[in-house]
Amino acid sequence: EIVLTQSPGTLSLSPGDGATLSCRASESLSNTYFAWYQQRPGQTPRLLIYDISTRATGIPDRFSGSGSGTDFTLTISRLEPEDFAVYYCQQYGSAPLTFGGGTRVEIK
Amino acid sequence: QVQLVQSGSELKKPGASVKVSCKASGYTFTGYLMNWVRQAPGQGLEWMGWIDTNTGKPTYTQGFTRRFVFSLDTSVSTAYLEINSLEAEDTAVYYCARPYGWGILYAFDIWGQGTVVTVSS
């Protein structure tokens, strides 16, 4: 099973700041099957990025994904009030599909 | 529009069973697998497995092989998750989630609204 470890656990930032969220895989991903999700309080997860760097439909361009091998990054260029949420990474190239433990982005 | 609508919250006693439904609309139900994801209170997302909507064949990940059953009724475009012999540790929100393409090598772009299952005596 590929274990995904997200860091930091919590990020305290202000609106307008940039955010960098990390996800490290326990073994190298030999494919591009990697995604990021956003979950606002009390809401359903929402797909942000798939295939490492492709934005899902309707996702603003302030969200970007990058990485390869074992290290992946979600970057939010300028935080809007609605971006304060929990973010999860996921690999879907190897069963069992796995999620990271999440990074909470909170208002400082 | 494309959506998954799940059944409502459930409160069950330990040892009972529960069946959660996930009704799809706006797309061809048999054109996509259906996944199930669990989220325990205050915790992260945990993939439970998927069901092939063409053959009805379920695939369960470790930890969800004994008391959990995925099933379908394709005539009403609905997937089901049944949990038997409920335990307190089954208290969670259960989501159905559709990948954006056919097969398992796709992220989940459509999610149900979640069904809260509470197990308490």
Short mmCIF file of C-alpha atoms in Angstrom, two decimals:
data_model
loop_
_atom_site.label_atom_id
_atom_site.label_comp_id
_atom_site.label_asym_id
_atom_site.label_seq_id
_atom_site.Cartn_x
_atom_site.Cartn_y
_atom_site.Cartn_z
CA GLU A 1 0.00 0.00 0.00
CA ILE A 2 1.30 3.45 -0.90
CA VAL A 3 1.19 5.70 2.15
CA LEU A 4 0.80 9.42 1.50
CA THR A 5 2.10 11.82 4.17
CA GLN A 6 0.95 15.42 3.98
CA SER A 7 2.74 18.38 5.52
CA PRO A 8 2.28 20.57 7.32
CA GLY A 9 -0.71 19.36 9.27
CA THR A 10 -1.98 22.91 9.63
CA LEU A 11 -1.07 26.07 7.75
CA SER A 12 -2.04 29.41 9.32
CA LEU A 13 -2.18 32.14 6.70
CA SER A 14 -3.97 35.35 5.80
CA PRO A 15 -6.16 36.05 2.76
CA GLY A 16 -3.92 37.11 -0.10
CA ASP A 17 -1.01 34.94 1.07
CA GLY A 18 0.41 32.14 -1.01
CA ALA A 19 0.21 28.55 0.24
CA THR A 20 2.40 25.53 -0.48
CA LEU A 21 1.10 22.12 0.56
CA SER A 22 3.22 18.99 0.32
CA CYS A 23 2.45 15.32 -0.09
CA ARG A 24 5.11 12.62 0.05
CA ALA A 25 4.52 9.06 -1.14
CA SER A 26 6.08 6.05 0.58
CA GLU A 27 7.27 4.78 -2.79
CA SER A 28 7.83 6.39 -6.13
CA LEU A 29 4.76 6.77 -8.32
CA SER A 30 5.67 5.54 -11.78
CA ASN A 31 2.66 7.20 -13.31
CA THR A 32 0.76 10.50 -13.21
CA TYR A 33 -2.27 9.25 -11.27
CA PHE A 34 -2.20 11.80 -8.48
CA ALA A 35 -4.88 14.24 -7.35
CA TRP A 36 -5.72 16.95 -4.85
CA TYR A 37 -9.11 17.56 -3.23
CA GLN A 38 -10.52 20.42 -1.18
CA GLN A 39 -13.00 19.86 1.61
CA ARG A 40 -14.64 22.90 3.15
CA PRO A 41 -16.21 22.51 6.62
CA GLY A 42 -19.37 20.44 6.44
CA GLN A 43 -19.04 19.92 2.71
CA THR A 44 -18.24 17.14 0.27
CA PRO A 45 -14.71 16.78 -1.09
CA ARG A 46 -14.14 18.59 -4.37
CA LEU A 47 -11.63 17.57 -7.01
CA LEU A 48 -9.12 20.36 -7.63
CA ILE A 49 -6.24 18.78 -9.54
CA TYR A 50 -5.86 15.43 -11.28
CA ASP A 51 -3.03 13.75 -13.16
CA ILE A 52 -0.59 15.74 -10.98
CA SER A 53 -1.15 19.13 -12.61
CA THR A 54 -4.45 19.30 -14.53
CA ARG A 55 -7.08 21.56 -13.02
CA ALA A 56 -10.55 20.07 -12.79
CA THR A 57 -13.47 21.83 -14.45
CA GLY A 58 -14.22 25.20 -12.89
CA ILE A 59 -11.14 25.33 -10.66
CA PRO A 60 -9.51 28.79 -10.70
CA ASP A 61 -5.98 29.15 -11.96
CA ARG A 62 -4.65 30.23 -8.57
CA PHE A 63 -4.53 26.48 -7.83
CA SER A 64 -1.66 24.54 -9.37
CA GLY A 65 -0.17 21.09 -8.87
CA SER A 66 3.30 19.78 -9.53
CA GLY A 67 5.68 16.98 -8.63
CA SER A 68 6.89 13.55 -9.58
CA GLY A 69 8.26 10.40 -8.00
CA THR A 70 7.57 10.68 -4.30
CA ASP A 71 7.08 14.43 -3.84
CA PHE A 72 4.04 16.41 -4.90
CA THR A 73 2.94 19.97 -4.25
CA LEU A 74 -0.29 21.94 -4.34
CA THR A 75 0.26 25.68 -4.63
CA ILE A 76 -2.40 28.31 -4.03
CA SER A 77 -1.08 31.60 -5.34
CA ARG A 78 -3.32 34.03 -3.44
CA LEU A 79 -5.67 32.74 -0.80
CA GLU A 80 -9.29 33.78 -1.09
CA PRO A 81 -11.63 33.50 1.92
CA GLU A 82 -13.27 30.39 0.41
CA ASP A 83 -9.90 28.60 0.17
CA PHE A 84 -9.63 28.07 3.93
CA ALA A 85 -10.37 24.37 4.08
CA VAL A 86 -8.75 20.95 4.38
CA TYR A 87 -6.82 19.61 1.40
CA TYR A 88 -6.20 15.94 0.66
CA CYS A 89 -3.84 14.31 -1.79
CA GLN A 90 -4.67 10.98 -3.43
CA GLN A 91 -2.91 8.44 -5.59
CA TYR A 92 -5.13 6.36 -7.87
CA GLY A 93 -2.55 4.46 -9.90
CA SER A 94 -2.06 1.56 -7.53
CA ALA A 95 -4.66 -0.35 -5.55
CA PRO A 96 -5.52 0.21 -2.83
CA LEU A 97 -6.19 3.83 -3.73
CA THR A 98 -4.96 5.96 -0.87
CA PHE A 99 -5.44 9.46 0.50
CA GLY A 100 -3.12 11.57 2.59
CA GLY A 101 -4.13 12.60 6.07
CA GLY A 102 -4.93 16.17 5.03
CA THR A 103 -3.57 19.68 5.50
CA ARG A 104 -5.82 22.25 7.14
CA VAL A 105 -5.41 25.78 5.82
CA GLU A 106 -6.74 28.14 8.47
CA ILE A 107 -7.06 31.88 8.80
CA LYS A 108 -4.23 33.37 10.81
CA GLN B 1 -26.70 17.90 -14.44
CA VAL B 2 -24.45 15.06 -13.33
CA GLN B 3 -25.08 14.24 -9.70
CA LEU B 4 -25.10 11.53 -7.08
CA VAL B 5 -27.81 11.76 -4.44
CA GLN B 6 -27.43 9.65 -1.33
CA SER B 7 -29.98 8.50 1.20
CA GLY B 8 -30.42 10.26 4.51
CA SER B 9 -28.74 9.93 7.88
CA GLU B 10 -29.10 6.71 9.82
CA LEU B 11 -28.98 5.97 13.54
CA LYS B 12 -28.50 2.29 14.28
CA LYS B 13 -27.77 0.08 17.26
CA PRO B 14 -24.68 -2.12 17.42
CA GLY B 15 -25.27 -5.41 15.63
CA ALA B 16 -27.87 -4.01 13.25
CA SER B 17 -27.47 -3.50 9.50
CA VAL B 18 -27.75 -0.40 7.36
CA LYS B 19 -28.10 0.10 3.61
CA VAL B 20 -27.02 3.39 2.05
CA SER B 21 -28.15 4.27 -1.46
CA CYS B 22 -26.49 6.44 -4.10
CA LYS B 23 -28.68 7.42 -7.04
CA ALA B 24 -26.94 8.66 -10.16
CA SER B 25 -28.41 11.03 -12.71
CA GLY B 26 -27.26 13.06 -15.69
CA TYR B 27 -24.95 10.40 -17.13
CA THR B 28 -24.90 6.76 -18.23
CA PHE B 29 -24.71 4.84 -14.96
CA THR B 30 -22.93 1.85 -16.46
CA GLY B 31 -20.32 4.05 -18.08
CA TYR B 32 -18.36 4.58 -14.86
CA LEU B 33 -17.30 2.57 -11.84
CA MET B 34 -18.70 3.61 -8.47
CA ASN B 35 -16.41 4.06 -5.50
CA TRP B 36 -17.19 4.23 -1.80
CA VAL B 37 -15.22 6.39 0.64
CA ARG B 38 -15.48 6.58 4.43
CA GLN B 39 -14.74 9.57 6.63
CA ALA B 40 -14.80 8.95 10.37
CA PRO B 41 -15.60 11.92 12.64
CA GLY B 42 -12.79 14.47 12.47
CA GLN B 43 -10.70 12.16 10.31
CA GLY B 44 -9.53 11.96 6.72
CA LEU B 45 -10.79 10.12 3.68
CA GLU B 46 -10.52 6.34 3.40
CA TRP B 47 -11.17 4.48 0.15
CA MET B 48 -13.33 1.39 0.73
CA GLY B 49 -13.43 -0.02 -2.79
CA TRP B 50 -15.45 0.11 -5.96
CA ILE B 51 -18.12 -1.75 -7.88
CA ASP B 52 -18.08 -2.40 -11.61
CA THR B 53 -21.44 -1.05 -12.75
CA ASN B 54 -21.40 -3.27 -15.85
CA THR B 55 -20.79 -6.62 -14.19
CA GLY B 56 -21.78 -5.88 -10.59
CA LYS B 57 -18.42 -7.19 -9.42
CA PRO B 58 -17.28 -5.47 -6.22
CA THR B 59 -13.70 -4.90 -5.14
CA TYR B 60 -13.06 -4.24 -1.46
CA THR B 61 -9.92 -2.92 0.09
CA GLN B 62 -8.44 -4.46 3.23
CA GLY B 63 -10.52 -3.67 6.26
CA PHE B 64 -13.77 -3.66 4.30
CA THR B 65 -13.97 -7.29 3.22
CA ARG B 66 -16.08 -8.83 5.95
CA ARG B 67 -19.17 -6.83 6.81
CA PHE B 68 -19.41 -4.48 3.86
CA VAL B 69 -21.37 -5.23 0.68
CA PHE B 70 -21.53 -3.17 -2.51
CA SER B 71 -24.46 -3.79 -4.85
CA LEU B 72 -26.35 -2.20 -7.71
CA ASP B 73 -29.77 -1.76 -9.23
CA THR B 74 -28.97 -0.59 -12.73
CA SER B 75 -32.69 -0.24 -13.57
CA VAL B 76 -32.78 2.79 -11.28
CA SER B 77 -29.12 3.85 -11.67
CA THR B 78 -28.44 3.27 -8.00
CA ALA B 79 -25.50 1.86 -6.07
CA TYR B 80 -25.81 0.55 -2.54
CA LEU B 81 -23.51 0.10 0.42
CA GLU B 82 -24.70 -2.32 3.08
CA ILE B 83 -22.91 -2.64 6.39
CA ASN B 84 -23.76 -5.65 8.53
CA SER B 85 -23.15 -6.31 12.24
CA LEU B 86 -22.60 -2.61 12.86
CA GLU B 87 -19.98 -1.56 15.37
CA ALA B 88 -19.46 1.81 17.05
CA GLU B 89 -16.32 2.22 14.92
CA ASP B 90 -18.52 2.26 11.80
CA THR B 91 -19.82 5.69 12.80
CA ALA B 92 -18.81 7.88 9.88
CA VAL B 93 -19.89 9.73 6.79
CA TYR B 94 -20.03 7.44 3.77
CA TYR B 95 -19.63 8.90 0.29
CA CYS B 96 -20.17 7.44 -3.13
CA ALA B 97 -17.83 8.92 -5.71
CA ARG B 98 -17.62 8.61 -9.48
CA PRO B 99 -14.33 8.75 -11.37
CA TYR B 100 -14.05 11.10 -14.33
CA GLY B 101 -13.37 8.26 -16.77
CA TRP B 102 -14.10 4.56 -17.12
CA GLY B 103 -11.85 2.37 -15.00
CA ILE B 104 -9.87 2.79 -11.83
CA LEU B 105 -7.13 5.08 -13.09
CA TYR B 106 -9.17 8.23 -12.66
CA ALA B 107 -9.69 10.72 -9.85
CA PHE B 108 -13.16 11.24 -8.38
CA ASP B 109 -14.87 14.23 -9.93
CA ILE B 110 -18.45 13.63 -8.77
CA TRP B 111 -19.29 12.94 -5.11
CA GLY B 112 -22.53 12.22 -3.35
CA GLN B 113 -23.46 14.55 -0.52
CA GLY B 114 -22.54 11.91 2.03
CA THR B 115 -24.62 9.78 4.38
CA VAL B 116 -24.03 10.00 8.12
CA VAL B 117 -24.24 6.62 9.81
CA THR B 118 -24.24 6.72 13.60
CA VAL B 119 -23.95 3.51 15.59
CA SER B 120 -24.95 3.89 19.21
CA SER B 121 -26.78 1.91 21.81
#
